[in-house]
Short mmCIF file of C-alpha atoms in Angstrom, two decimals:
data_model
loop_
_atom_site.label_atom_id
_atom_site.label_comp_id
_atom_site.label_asym_id
_atom_site.label_seq_id
_atom_site.Cartn_x
_atom_site.Cartn_y
_atom_site.Cartn_z
CA MET A 160 26.27 -13.87 17.82
CA GLU A 161 24.89 -12.10 14.61
CA LEU A 162 22.07 -12.86 12.29
CA LYS A 163 23.15 -15.01 9.41
CA ARG A 164 23.15 -13.92 5.94
CA GLY A 165 21.55 -17.13 4.51
CA ILE A 166 18.55 -15.82 2.35
CA SER A 167 19.11 -15.70 -1.40
CA THR A 168 17.68 -13.21 -3.99
CA TRP A 169 14.86 -15.62 -4.91
CA GLY A 170 14.28 -16.31 -1.28
CA ILE A 171 13.69 -12.64 -0.33
CA LEU A 172 11.66 -12.06 -3.52
CA PHE A 173 9.38 -14.96 -2.73
CA ALA A 174 9.25 -13.82 0.78
CA SER A 175 8.05 -10.34 -0.35
CA VAL A 176 5.52 -11.82 -2.70
CA SER A 177 4.29 -14.30 -0.11
CA ALA A 178 3.83 -11.50 2.40
CA THR A 179 2.02 -9.33 -0.19
CA ILE A 180 -0.47 -12.00 -1.32
CA GLY A 181 -2.09 -12.63 2.05
CA SER A 182 -5.67 -11.98 3.08
CA GLY A 183 -5.73 -8.67 1.24
CA TRP A 184 -6.74 -10.25 -1.95
CA LEU A 185 -9.23 -12.58 -0.32
CA PHE A 186 -11.12 -9.63 1.17
CA GLY A 187 -9.83 -6.43 -0.55
CA SER A 188 -11.80 -6.87 -3.84
CA LEU A 189 -15.09 -6.80 -2.04
CA TYR A 190 -14.33 -3.86 0.25
CA THR A 191 -12.84 -1.77 -2.44
CA ALA A 192 -15.68 -2.52 -4.91
CA LYS A 193 -18.23 -1.39 -2.21
CA MET A 194 -16.32 1.79 -1.73
CA ALA A 195 -15.22 2.75 -5.19
CA GLY A 196 -17.40 0.60 -7.55
CA PRO A 197 -15.71 -0.45 -10.73
CA ALA A 198 -13.26 2.41 -10.19
CA ALA A 199 -11.64 0.00 -7.72
CA ILE A 200 -9.61 -1.37 -10.68
CA ILE A 201 -7.98 2.07 -10.99
CA ALA A 202 -7.54 2.24 -7.23
CA TRP A 203 -5.42 -0.95 -7.24
CA PHE A 204 -3.23 0.40 -10.06
CA ILE A 205 -2.91 3.81 -8.26
CA GLY A 206 -2.07 1.98 -5.08
CA ALA A 207 0.75 -0.09 -6.65
CA VAL A 208 2.29 2.94 -8.38
CA ALA A 209 2.21 4.83 -5.10
CA ILE A 210 3.77 2.07 -3.10
CA ILE A 211 6.41 1.48 -5.75
CA ILE A 212 7.48 5.16 -5.62
CA VAL A 213 7.68 5.11 -1.86
CA ALA A 214 9.53 1.59 -1.97
CA MET A 215 12.32 3.12 -4.09
CA CYS A 216 13.29 5.25 -1.13
CA PHE A 217 13.41 2.18 0.92
CA ALA A 218 15.48 0.50 -1.75
CA GLU A 219 18.25 3.03 -1.78
CA LEU A 220 18.63 3.22 2.04
CA SER A 221 18.30 -0.61 2.55
CA THR A 222 21.02 -1.18 0.09
CA MET A 223 23.18 1.39 1.79
CA PHE A 224 22.57 -0.16 5.10
CA PRO A 225 21.40 -3.79 4.56
CA VAL A 226 20.58 -4.31 8.40
CA SER A 227 17.73 -6.34 9.74
CA GLY A 228 14.80 -4.21 10.92
CA GLY A 229 16.12 -1.15 8.91
CA LEU A 230 12.91 0.77 9.28
CA SER A 231 14.04 1.93 12.73
CA ALA A 232 17.68 2.24 11.80
CA PHE A 233 17.45 4.63 8.84
CA PRO A 234 16.13 7.75 10.57
CA LEU A 235 18.56 7.25 13.42
CA PHE A 236 21.40 8.37 11.12
CA THR A 237 19.66 11.76 10.29
CA HIS A 238 17.42 12.62 13.07
CA GLY A 239 18.40 10.67 16.05
CA THR A 240 16.94 8.53 18.76
CA THR A 241 13.46 9.88 19.27
CA ILE A 242 12.18 9.65 15.62
CA SER A 243 14.12 6.38 15.21
CA PHE A 244 12.30 4.87 18.17
CA ILE A 245 8.75 6.24 17.19
CA LEU A 246 9.19 4.81 13.73
CA GLY A 247 10.61 1.64 14.97
CA TRP A 248 7.91 1.36 17.65
CA VAL A 249 5.00 2.00 15.23
CA SER A 250 6.40 -0.17 12.46
CA TRP A 251 6.98 -3.09 15.03
CA LEU A 252 3.49 -2.83 16.22
CA ALA A 253 2.24 -2.71 12.53
CA PHE A 254 4.13 -5.94 11.75
CA ILE A 255 2.81 -7.65 14.75
CA VAL A 256 -0.78 -6.74 13.92
CA ILE A 257 -0.38 -8.44 10.59
CA VAL A 258 0.06 -11.83 12.26
CA PRO A 259 -3.41 -11.84 13.95
CA ILE A 260 -4.86 -10.30 10.83
CA GLU A 261 -3.82 -13.33 8.77
CA VAL A 262 -4.79 -15.85 11.44
CA LEU A 263 -8.14 -14.34 11.76
CA ALA A 264 -8.58 -14.44 7.91
CA VAL A 265 -7.90 -18.19 8.01
CA ILE A 266 -10.34 -18.71 10.79
CA GLN A 267 -13.11 -16.64 9.15
CA TYR A 268 -12.90 -18.60 5.95
CA ALA A 269 -12.77 -21.91 7.96
CA ALA A 270 -15.84 -20.84 9.81
CA THR A 271 -17.84 -21.62 6.61
CA PHE A 272 -17.37 -25.24 7.46
CA ILE A 273 -16.95 -24.88 11.25
CA PRO A 274 -19.46 -22.18 12.28
CA SER A 275 -18.65 -22.51 15.91
CA LEU A 276 -15.43 -20.64 15.25
CA MET A 277 -17.10 -17.26 14.49
CA GLN A 278 -20.22 -15.43 15.85
CA LYS A 279 -22.16 -12.47 14.49
CA VAL A 280 -22.06 -9.46 16.84
CA GLY A 281 -23.94 -6.52 15.17
CA ASP A 282 -22.54 -6.19 11.77
CA SER A 283 -19.21 -7.82 12.39
CA ASP A 284 -17.88 -11.38 12.60
CA GLN A 285 -16.07 -12.01 15.87
CA LEU A 286 -14.31 -14.97 17.40
CA THR A 287 -16.02 -17.45 19.74
CA PRO A 288 -14.33 -19.13 22.62
CA SER A 289 -13.43 -22.03 20.37
CA GLY A 290 -12.23 -19.50 17.67
CA TYR A 291 -9.75 -18.03 20.34
CA ILE A 292 -8.39 -21.52 21.02
CA VAL A 293 -7.89 -22.05 17.35
CA ALA A 294 -6.22 -18.60 17.01
CA PHE A 295 -3.77 -19.46 19.82
CA PHE A 296 -2.87 -22.80 18.08
CA LEU A 297 -2.30 -21.29 14.68
CA THR A 298 -0.27 -18.41 16.01
CA GLY A 299 1.85 -20.96 17.89
CA ILE A 300 2.46 -22.86 14.62
CA LEU A 301 3.76 -19.52 13.02
CA LEU A 302 6.09 -19.17 15.95
CA LEU A 303 7.54 -22.76 15.57
CA ILE A 304 8.15 -22.23 11.85
CA ASN A 305 10.16 -19.03 12.50
CA ILE A 306 12.16 -20.65 15.26
CA THR A 307 13.61 -23.23 12.91
CA SER A 308 15.77 -20.40 11.39
CA ALA A 309 15.49 -17.95 8.64
CA ARG A 310 16.75 -20.34 5.90
CA ILE A 311 14.03 -22.84 6.64
CA MET A 312 11.50 -19.97 6.95
CA SER A 313 12.58 -18.82 3.52
CA LYS A 314 12.18 -22.38 1.99
CA THR A 315 8.82 -22.66 3.52
CA SER A 316 7.61 -19.42 2.04
CA PHE A 317 8.92 -20.51 -1.36
CA TYR A 318 6.46 -23.44 -1.58
CA ILE A 319 3.63 -21.54 -0.04
CA THR A 320 4.25 -18.65 -2.55
CA ILE A 321 4.02 -20.92 -5.54
CA TRP A 322 0.65 -22.13 -4.43
CA LYS A 323 -0.44 -18.59 -3.62
CA LEU A 324 0.43 -17.35 -7.14
CA LEU A 325 -1.22 -20.27 -8.97
CA VAL A 326 -4.73 -19.94 -7.32
CA PRO A 327 -5.39 -16.29 -8.06
CA CYS A 328 -4.08 -16.65 -11.55
CA LEU A 329 -6.43 -19.66 -12.11
CA LEU A 330 -9.20 -17.61 -10.59
CA ILE A 331 -8.85 -14.76 -12.97
CA ILE A 332 -8.95 -17.11 -16.04
CA LEU A 333 -11.95 -19.11 -14.75
CA PHE A 334 -14.04 -16.05 -13.55
CA LEU A 335 -13.50 -14.18 -16.86
CA TYR A 336 -14.49 -17.23 -18.87
CA LYS A 337 -17.47 -18.21 -16.78
CA SER A 338 -19.09 -14.94 -15.86
CA HIS A 339 -18.40 -11.63 -17.70
CA HIS A 340 -21.13 -9.01 -17.12
CA PHE A 341 -19.55 -6.06 -18.73
CA GLU A 342 -22.57 -3.91 -17.93
CA ASN A 343 -21.43 -3.96 -14.32
CA LEU A 344 -18.72 -1.48 -15.23
CA THR A 345 -21.29 1.29 -15.95
CA SER A 346 -24.75 0.25 -14.75
CA HIS A 347 -24.40 1.90 -11.40
CA GLY A 348 -21.74 4.47 -12.37
CA PHE A 349 -18.05 3.73 -12.81
CA ALA A 350 -17.18 5.65 -9.64
CA PRO A 351 -20.41 5.87 -7.76
CA ASN A 352 -18.87 7.51 -4.61
CA GLY A 353 -16.70 9.84 -6.60
CA MET A 354 -13.07 10.49 -6.09
CA GLN A 355 -13.50 10.42 -2.26
CA GLY A 356 -14.67 6.80 -2.39
CA LEU A 357 -11.77 5.85 -4.64
CA PHE A 358 -9.14 7.58 -2.51
CA ALA A 359 -10.58 6.18 0.76
CA SER A 360 -10.54 2.59 -0.67
CA LEU A 361 -6.80 2.91 -1.05
CA SER A 362 -6.22 3.10 2.74
CA VAL A 363 -9.36 1.63 4.24
CA GLY A 364 -10.46 -0.84 1.63
CA GLY A 365 -7.43 -3.01 2.13
CA ILE A 366 -5.25 -1.93 -0.74
CA ILE A 367 -2.44 -0.60 1.38
CA LEU A 368 -2.52 -3.75 3.62
CA ALA A 369 -2.35 -5.83 0.47
CA TYR A 370 0.63 -4.00 -1.19
CA ASN A 371 2.96 -3.50 1.82
CA GLY A 372 4.48 -6.82 1.58
CA PHE A 373 7.71 -5.22 0.47
CA GLN A 374 8.31 -4.21 4.09
CA PRO A 375 9.62 -7.65 5.18
CA GLY A 376 12.13 -7.45 2.42
CA VAL A 377 13.60 -4.40 4.20
CA ALA A 378 13.34 -5.95 7.57
CA LEU A 379 15.25 -9.12 6.45
CA ALA A 380 17.88 -7.05 4.48
CA GLY A 381 20.57 -8.06 7.06
CA GLU A 382 20.17 -11.78 6.19
CA THR A 383 20.51 -11.71 2.42
CA LYS A 384 23.45 -13.04 0.74
CA ASN A 385 23.74 -10.22 -1.79
CA PRO A 386 21.68 -7.24 -0.38
CA GLN A 387 22.72 -4.90 -3.20
CA ARG A 388 21.13 -7.14 -5.71
CA SER A 389 18.53 -8.87 -3.67
CA ILE A 390 16.68 -5.88 -2.16
CA PRO A 391 15.71 -3.73 -5.22
CA ILE A 392 14.51 -6.99 -7.02
CA ALA A 393 12.45 -8.02 -4.07
CA ILE A 394 10.87 -4.70 -3.55
CA VAL A 395 10.12 -3.60 -7.19
CA GLY A 396 9.59 -7.20 -8.39
CA SER A 397 7.01 -8.21 -5.84
CA MET A 398 5.13 -5.04 -6.38
CA VAL A 399 4.91 -5.34 -10.16
CA ILE A 400 3.99 -9.08 -9.92
CA CYS A 401 1.24 -8.35 -7.38
CA MET A 402 -0.13 -5.27 -9.16
CA PHE A 403 -1.00 -7.28 -12.20
CA ILE A 404 -2.60 -9.98 -9.97
CA TYR A 405 -4.63 -7.57 -8.00
CA CYS A 406 -5.90 -5.45 -10.85
CA PHE A 407 -7.12 -8.46 -12.77
CA LEU A 408 -8.57 -10.00 -9.63
CA GLN A 409 -10.67 -6.83 -9.14
CA PHE A 410 -11.58 -6.85 -12.83
CA ALA A 411 -12.67 -10.41 -12.72
CA PHE A 412 -14.62 -9.83 -9.43
CA ILE A 413 -16.65 -6.84 -10.78
CA LEU A 414 -17.55 -8.75 -14.02
CA ALA A 415 -18.57 -11.87 -12.07
CA VAL A 416 -21.12 -10.19 -9.83
CA PRO A 417 -24.65 -11.17 -10.85
CA PRO A 418 -26.46 -7.82 -11.96
CA GLU A 419 -29.32 -8.73 -9.67
CA ASN A 420 -27.10 -8.37 -6.70
CA LEU A 421 -26.44 -4.76 -7.61
CA GLU A 422 -30.00 -3.55 -7.51
CA ASN A 423 -29.19 -1.13 -4.60
CA GLY A 424 -25.78 -0.10 -5.91
CA TRP A 425 -22.16 -1.19 -5.20
CA SER A 426 -22.11 0.11 -1.59
CA ALA A 427 -24.98 -2.18 -0.70
CA LEU A 428 -23.51 -5.34 -2.53
CA THR A 429 -24.46 -8.55 -0.77
CA PHE A 430 -24.51 -12.16 -1.95
CA ALA A 431 -24.51 -15.62 -0.32
CA GLY A 432 -21.13 -16.49 1.09
CA GLN A 433 -19.60 -13.00 1.10
CA GLU A 434 -17.79 -13.78 4.38
CA GLY A 435 -15.42 -15.46 2.01
CA PRO A 436 -16.12 -13.19 -1.19
CA PHE A 437 -14.26 -14.97 -3.93
CA ALA A 438 -15.20 -18.54 -2.78
CA GLY A 439 -18.82 -17.49 -2.28
CA LEU A 440 -19.02 -15.86 -5.72
CA ALA A 441 -17.40 -18.98 -7.34
CA ILE A 442 -20.22 -21.03 -6.05
CA ILE A 443 -22.80 -18.62 -7.31
CA ILE A 444 -21.59 -18.57 -10.84
CA GLY A 445 -21.25 -22.38 -11.12
CA LEU A 446 -17.69 -22.93 -10.13
CA ALA A 447 -18.46 -24.88 -6.79
CA TRP A 448 -15.44 -27.13 -7.32
CA PHE A 449 -13.18 -24.12 -7.56
CA GLY A 450 -14.89 -22.54 -4.48
CA VAL A 451 -13.58 -25.49 -2.49
CA ILE A 452 -9.99 -24.86 -3.81
CA LEU A 453 -10.57 -21.14 -2.80
CA TYR A 454 -11.50 -22.07 0.67
CA SER A 455 -8.39 -24.16 0.89
CA ASP A 456 -6.21 -21.42 -0.47
CA ALA A 457 -7.86 -19.07 2.16
CA LEU A 458 -6.18 -21.44 4.79
CA ILE A 459 -2.74 -21.12 3.16
CA SER A 460 -2.32 -17.64 1.64
CA PRO A 461 -2.85 -15.72 4.82
CA PHE A 462 -0.84 -18.30 6.83
CA GLY A 463 2.24 -17.72 4.56
CA SER A 464 2.01 -13.98 5.11
CA GLY A 465 1.79 -14.55 8.88
CA VAL A 466 5.05 -16.50 8.70
CA ILE A 467 6.88 -13.61 7.01
CA PHE A 468 5.50 -10.82 9.21
CA MET A 469 6.23 -12.71 12.45
CA ALA A 470 9.88 -12.95 11.16
CA ALA A 471 9.87 -9.28 10.27
CA SER A 472 8.62 -8.05 13.68
CA ALA A 473 11.31 -10.13 15.45
CA ARG A 474 13.92 -8.54 13.24
CA ALA A 475 12.55 -5.00 13.94
CA SER A 476 12.80 -5.53 17.65
CA TYR A 477 16.33 -6.99 17.23
CA SER A 478 17.41 -3.84 15.30
CA MET A 479 15.92 -1.45 17.80
CA SER A 480 17.65 -3.36 20.67
CA LYS A 481 21.02 -3.02 18.88
CA SER A 482 20.27 0.77 18.66
CA LYS A 483 19.55 0.67 22.44
CA LEU A 484 15.98 1.54 21.82
CA MET A 485 14.67 -1.71 23.28
CA PRO A 486 15.92 -3.97 26.11
CA HIS A 487 19.08 -6.00 25.35
CA PHE A 488 17.50 -9.34 25.70
CA PHE A 489 15.86 -8.78 22.23
CA GLN A 490 19.41 -9.31 20.80
CA LEU A 491 19.59 -12.94 22.15
CA LEU A 492 19.76 -15.43 19.35
CA SER A 493 19.40 -19.09 19.18
CA LYS A 494 22.02 -21.54 17.89
CA ASN A 495 20.50 -21.08 14.42
CA ALA A 496 20.91 -17.31 14.84
CA VAL A 497 17.21 -16.55 15.19
CA PRO A 498 15.97 -13.76 17.48
CA ILE A 499 13.96 -15.94 19.73
CA PRO A 500 12.92 -13.21 22.40
CA GLY A 501 11.45 -11.04 19.61
CA LEU A 502 9.41 -14.07 18.34
CA PHE A 503 7.97 -14.87 21.68
CA VAL A 504 7.01 -11.26 22.34
CA THR A 505 5.28 -11.14 18.85
CA PHE A 506 3.45 -14.28 19.77
CA ILE A 507 2.17 -12.88 23.09
CA LEU A 508 1.12 -9.42 21.69
CA SER A 509 -0.59 -11.21 18.89
CA LEU A 510 -2.73 -12.94 21.41
CA VAL A 511 -3.43 -9.60 23.18
CA ILE A 512 -4.56 -8.05 19.76
CA PHE A 513 -7.04 -10.72 19.20
CA VAL A 514 -8.77 -9.47 22.33
CA CYS A 515 -8.38 -5.70 21.66
CA PHE A 516 -9.71 -5.63 18.13
CA ASP A 517 -13.07 -7.02 17.21
CA ASN A 518 -12.72 -7.97 13.59
CA TRP A 519 -10.41 -8.21 10.45
CA GLN A 520 -11.29 -4.73 9.27
CA GLU A 521 -10.42 -3.06 12.48
CA MET A 522 -7.03 -4.63 12.47
CA ALA A 523 -6.45 -3.95 8.82
CA SER A 524 -7.28 -0.24 9.22
CA PHE A 525 -4.91 0.31 12.10
CA TYR A 526 -2.15 -1.49 10.07
CA ALA A 527 -2.74 0.84 7.12
CA ALA A 528 -2.47 3.99 9.31
CA ALA A 529 0.71 2.80 11.19
CA ILE A 530 2.62 1.68 8.05
CA CYS A 531 1.56 4.86 6.04
CA LEU A 532 3.14 6.92 8.90
CA CYS A 533 6.28 4.88 8.62
CA ASN A 534 6.43 5.24 4.90
CA ALA A 535 6.13 9.01 5.22
CA VAL A 536 9.33 9.30 7.39
CA ILE A 537 11.57 7.28 4.98
CA PRO A 538 11.56 9.80 2.02
CA VAL A 539 12.51 12.61 4.45
CA THR A 540 15.33 10.43 5.77
CA LEU A 541 16.54 10.05 2.13
CA PHE A 542 16.31 13.65 1.38
CA VAL A 543 18.45 14.63 4.35
CA MET A 544 20.90 11.67 3.75
CA ARG A 545 21.54 12.73 0.19
CA ASN A 546 22.08 16.48 1.16
CA ASP A 547 24.48 15.76 3.96
CA PHE A 548 26.27 12.54 2.88
CA PRO A 549 26.29 12.72 -0.99
CA ASN A 550 29.47 10.67 -1.32
CA LEU A 551 28.46 7.61 0.67
CA PRO A 552 28.43 4.37 -1.50
CA ARG A 553 24.88 3.79 -3.01
CA PRO A 554 24.50 0.41 -4.79
CA PHE A 555 21.02 1.45 -5.68
CA LYS A 556 20.33 5.11 -6.40
CA ILE A 557 17.18 6.88 -7.43
CA PHE A 558 17.30 9.75 -9.88
CA SER A 559 16.42 13.46 -9.03
CA TYR A 560 16.25 12.60 -5.33
CA LYS A 561 14.82 15.98 -4.26
CA ILE A 562 11.78 15.71 -6.46
CA PHE A 563 11.50 11.96 -6.06
CA SER A 564 11.64 12.23 -2.24
CA MET A 565 9.09 15.03 -2.11
CA ILE A 566 6.61 13.14 -4.35
CA ALA A 567 7.23 9.97 -2.31
CA PHE A 568 6.63 12.00 1.06
CA TYR A 569 3.47 13.67 -0.31
CA ILE A 570 2.02 10.37 -1.58
CA SER A 571 2.57 8.79 1.76
CA ASN A 572 0.99 11.71 3.53
CA MET A 573 -2.08 11.43 1.37
CA LEU A 574 -2.47 7.67 1.84
CA PHE A 575 -2.07 8.36 5.70
CA TYR A 576 -4.74 11.13 5.53
CA TRP A 577 -7.20 8.89 3.68
CA CYS A 578 -7.13 6.44 6.54
CA GLY A 579 -9.47 8.80 8.27
CA TRP A 580 -9.65 10.63 11.43
CA HIS A 581 -11.20 7.74 13.42
CA ILE A 582 -8.03 5.65 12.83
CA ILE A 583 -5.44 8.34 13.09
CA TRP A 584 -6.42 9.54 16.61
CA LYS A 585 -6.08 5.93 17.76
CA LEU A 586 -2.57 5.75 16.27
CA ASP A 587 -1.74 9.04 18.25
CA ILE A 588 -2.48 7.10 21.41
CA VAL A 589 0.01 4.31 20.48
CA ILE A 590 2.61 7.04 19.64
CA ILE A 591 2.09 8.70 23.02
CA ILE A 592 2.55 5.37 24.76
CA GLY A 593 5.76 4.85 22.72
CA ILE A 594 7.09 8.33 23.82
CA ALA A 595 6.35 7.58 27.44
CA MET A 596 8.23 4.23 27.16
CA LEU A 597 11.26 6.05 25.63
CA ALA A 598 11.19 8.66 28.42
CA ALA A 599 11.02 5.88 31.02
CA MET A 600 14.07 4.13 29.37
CA ASN A 601 15.98 7.33 29.20
CA ASN A 602 15.41 8.02 32.92
CA PHE A 603 16.43 4.45 33.73
CA ASN A 604 19.60 4.50 31.66
CA LYS A 605 20.73 8.11 31.14
CA SER A 606 24.28 7.35 30.25
CA GLN A 607 23.56 5.18 27.12
CA LEU A 608 20.59 6.89 25.55
CA SER A 609 20.49 10.33 23.78
CA ILE A 610 17.01 11.66 23.14
CA ASP A 611 17.81 14.20 20.30
CA LEU A 612 14.83 16.39 20.94
CA LYS A 613 16.04 19.20 18.80
CA ALA A 614 16.20 16.89 15.73
CA SER A 615 12.57 15.84 16.45
CA ILE A 616 10.97 19.21 16.00
CA TRP A 617 10.04 18.58 12.38
CA LEU A 618 8.10 15.45 13.36
CA ALA A 619 6.27 17.09 16.16
CA PHE A 620 5.21 19.81 13.68
CA TYR A 621 4.19 17.26 11.23
CA LEU A 622 2.11 15.12 13.59
CA VAL A 623 0.23 18.04 15.24
CA SER A 624 -0.58 19.93 11.96
CA PHE A 625 -1.55 16.58 10.38
CA ASN A 626 -3.89 15.79 13.18
CA ILE A 627 -5.58 19.25 12.86
CA VAL A 628 -6.21 18.86 9.11
CA SER A 629 -7.41 15.27 9.55
CA CYS A 630 -9.87 16.28 12.37
CA LEU A 631 -11.16 19.15 10.17
CA GLY A 632 -11.17 17.12 6.94
CA SER A 633 -13.76 14.78 5.32
CA TYR A 634 -12.27 11.28 5.75
CA GLY A 635 -13.33 9.04 8.52
CA ASN A 636 -15.90 8.87 11.29
CA GLY A 637 -15.81 12.00 13.49
CA ALA A 638 -14.18 14.27 10.90
CA LEU A 639 -15.65 17.74 11.07
CA ASN A 640 -15.90 18.19 7.15
CA ILE A 641 -14.76 21.73 7.45
CA ILE A 642 -11.90 21.23 5.00
CA THR A 643 -13.53 19.81 1.96
CA ASN A 644 -12.16 17.23 -0.49
CA GLY A 645 -9.77 19.04 -2.81
CA ASN A 646 -8.58 21.70 -0.40
CA ASP A 647 -7.22 18.97 1.85
CA PHE A 648 -4.77 18.13 -0.98
CA VAL A 649 -3.35 21.79 -0.74
CA CYS A 650 -3.15 21.58 3.07
CA ILE A 651 -1.32 18.33 2.99
CA ALA A 652 1.06 19.71 0.32
CA ILE A 653 1.82 22.83 2.60
CA ILE A 654 2.46 20.55 5.62
CA SER A 655 4.66 18.33 3.52
CA SER A 656 6.81 21.18 2.27
CA ILE A 657 7.20 22.79 5.68
CA SER A 658 8.13 19.38 7.31
CA VAL A 659 10.89 18.76 4.83
CA ILE A 660 12.18 22.34 5.39
CA LEU A 661 12.25 21.78 9.23
CA ALA A 662 13.68 18.23 8.80
CA SER A 663 16.55 19.79 6.81
CA LYS A 664 17.23 22.39 9.46
CA PHE A 665 16.70 20.45 12.61
CA LYS A 666 18.62 17.22 12.33
CA LEU A 667 21.39 15.23 14.02
CA ALA A 668 24.86 16.84 14.30
CA LYS A 669 26.93 15.89 11.35
CA ARG A 670 29.73 14.53 13.43
CA LYS A 671 27.48 12.35 15.46
CA ALA A 672 25.59 11.15 12.27
CA GLU A 673 29.02 10.21 10.66
CA LYS A 674 29.98 8.25 13.67
CA LEU A 675 26.72 6.31 13.65
CA ILE A 676 26.99 5.51 9.90
CA HIS A 677 30.61 4.51 10.27
CA GLU A 678 29.80 2.10 13.12
CA THR A 679 26.93 0.59 11.12
CA LEU A 680 28.87 0.17 7.94
CA GLU A 681 31.80 -1.38 9.95
CA SER A 682 29.35 -3.82 11.54
CA ILE A 683 27.89 -4.79 8.03
CA GLU A 684 31.30 -5.50 6.72
CA ASN A 685 32.33 -7.71 9.77
CA GLU A 686 29.07 -9.73 9.36
CA LYS A 687 29.82 -10.26 5.60
CA THR A 688 33.38 -11.38 6.50
CA LYS A 689 32.03 -13.91 9.15
CA PHE A 690 29.49 -15.14 6.63
CA SER A 691 32.06 -15.66 3.82
CA THR A 692 34.31 -17.61 6.10
#
């Protein structure tokens, strides 16, 4: 049995928008403002442009190969099993982390009315035993919604998305009308922490988390009725819609903050109810009735994103299983063609993540690093694919692919770097665990799995050199600050250039790549035929 192509263009667009407008907007405006000051408005714009550029590489590849869980499938065609597995492993865990992130956001806002759900431990808010029980219950609801099939999941996200769009748009209008302290834009400096604060806010302040909702559009590509039309619309459309919303939300937030709350500067910003930033601020400026609506929205918006990302994680494990990178049972589908094993594994790992990470920000930081690494590999895949297979049908085609791919790769690398050393070394541990799992699977089933080590040389160089620069750089706790801000741009540019050269030299044998591509395209055509009949 195969996954059904039952999601329309509007369905996948709304799924991407719904995934994008999650807990990122509920918390991101506060965290980015504290890190970048009023320059946070620019940070949201820069983040959107950066993600759109990277997303274009996804758009070309996902329309060529509209397969569910495409993140792990794309590099398989150019650099083989090891890189495909690492990318799939990291992206799979990143998708899973989003589920507890969104559930925790719901609980954190709900704790305003039910204080027993959260407790203060040091400077962070953590779950109580009652909070863990509620987290288990809410994650179980996400599981049930996804089990009912992709089509019902798509319809569910449609109604949730309508609500999620209306509330922030209404917030922007009301905040700008009720409270507009324009002096906040300059009273403590437009960018009080300089360019370093602005850049760090992109990765650590929640902007990358907020904008990466286009990823489920790629993961659900195999279930769209018309992927050649649906995927570019979903990726670009969702980013443009959310860019306007996020930039104006940040603008409204900055103008609404009472000047007396900024006496010690933006980095020390505090106000009553900041655990739920927009809702607390609404009450302060005299919009208590709307604060209640915002608390209600905080229970809906993250929940909608959780639905989408749980689906995306299950499709990612399904795709990796079809590529023999995960156990075969991940390919088992229900009568409604839903990958049930992947959903249950996501459910279980989500519960584990609640225990391993203390708070929302820790989960969000890990997600940002993981997804930035995944984003970095895709432009390299596109670069090699265009070089080696220029005549393959491309329903969506970016212009000047060499320049575009290099820019997208460099942007992804900088976003990854700005996550900070304290996050990157933790991701290294996850990658090492994944490599150990791949080696174990290869030892268990030697006849069906090809490691393709030679084609992985470029990624080995990339990861080692990147870790050295990150450790010697100036971003994140524990960084040695030997490579100063500015010089690190040059170092990352050198690493990017050498990595692309190595990726073009050390890659999968062309005959083997052609066979994999042919098998994939043939499988896609067979699925289309089954769906049409």
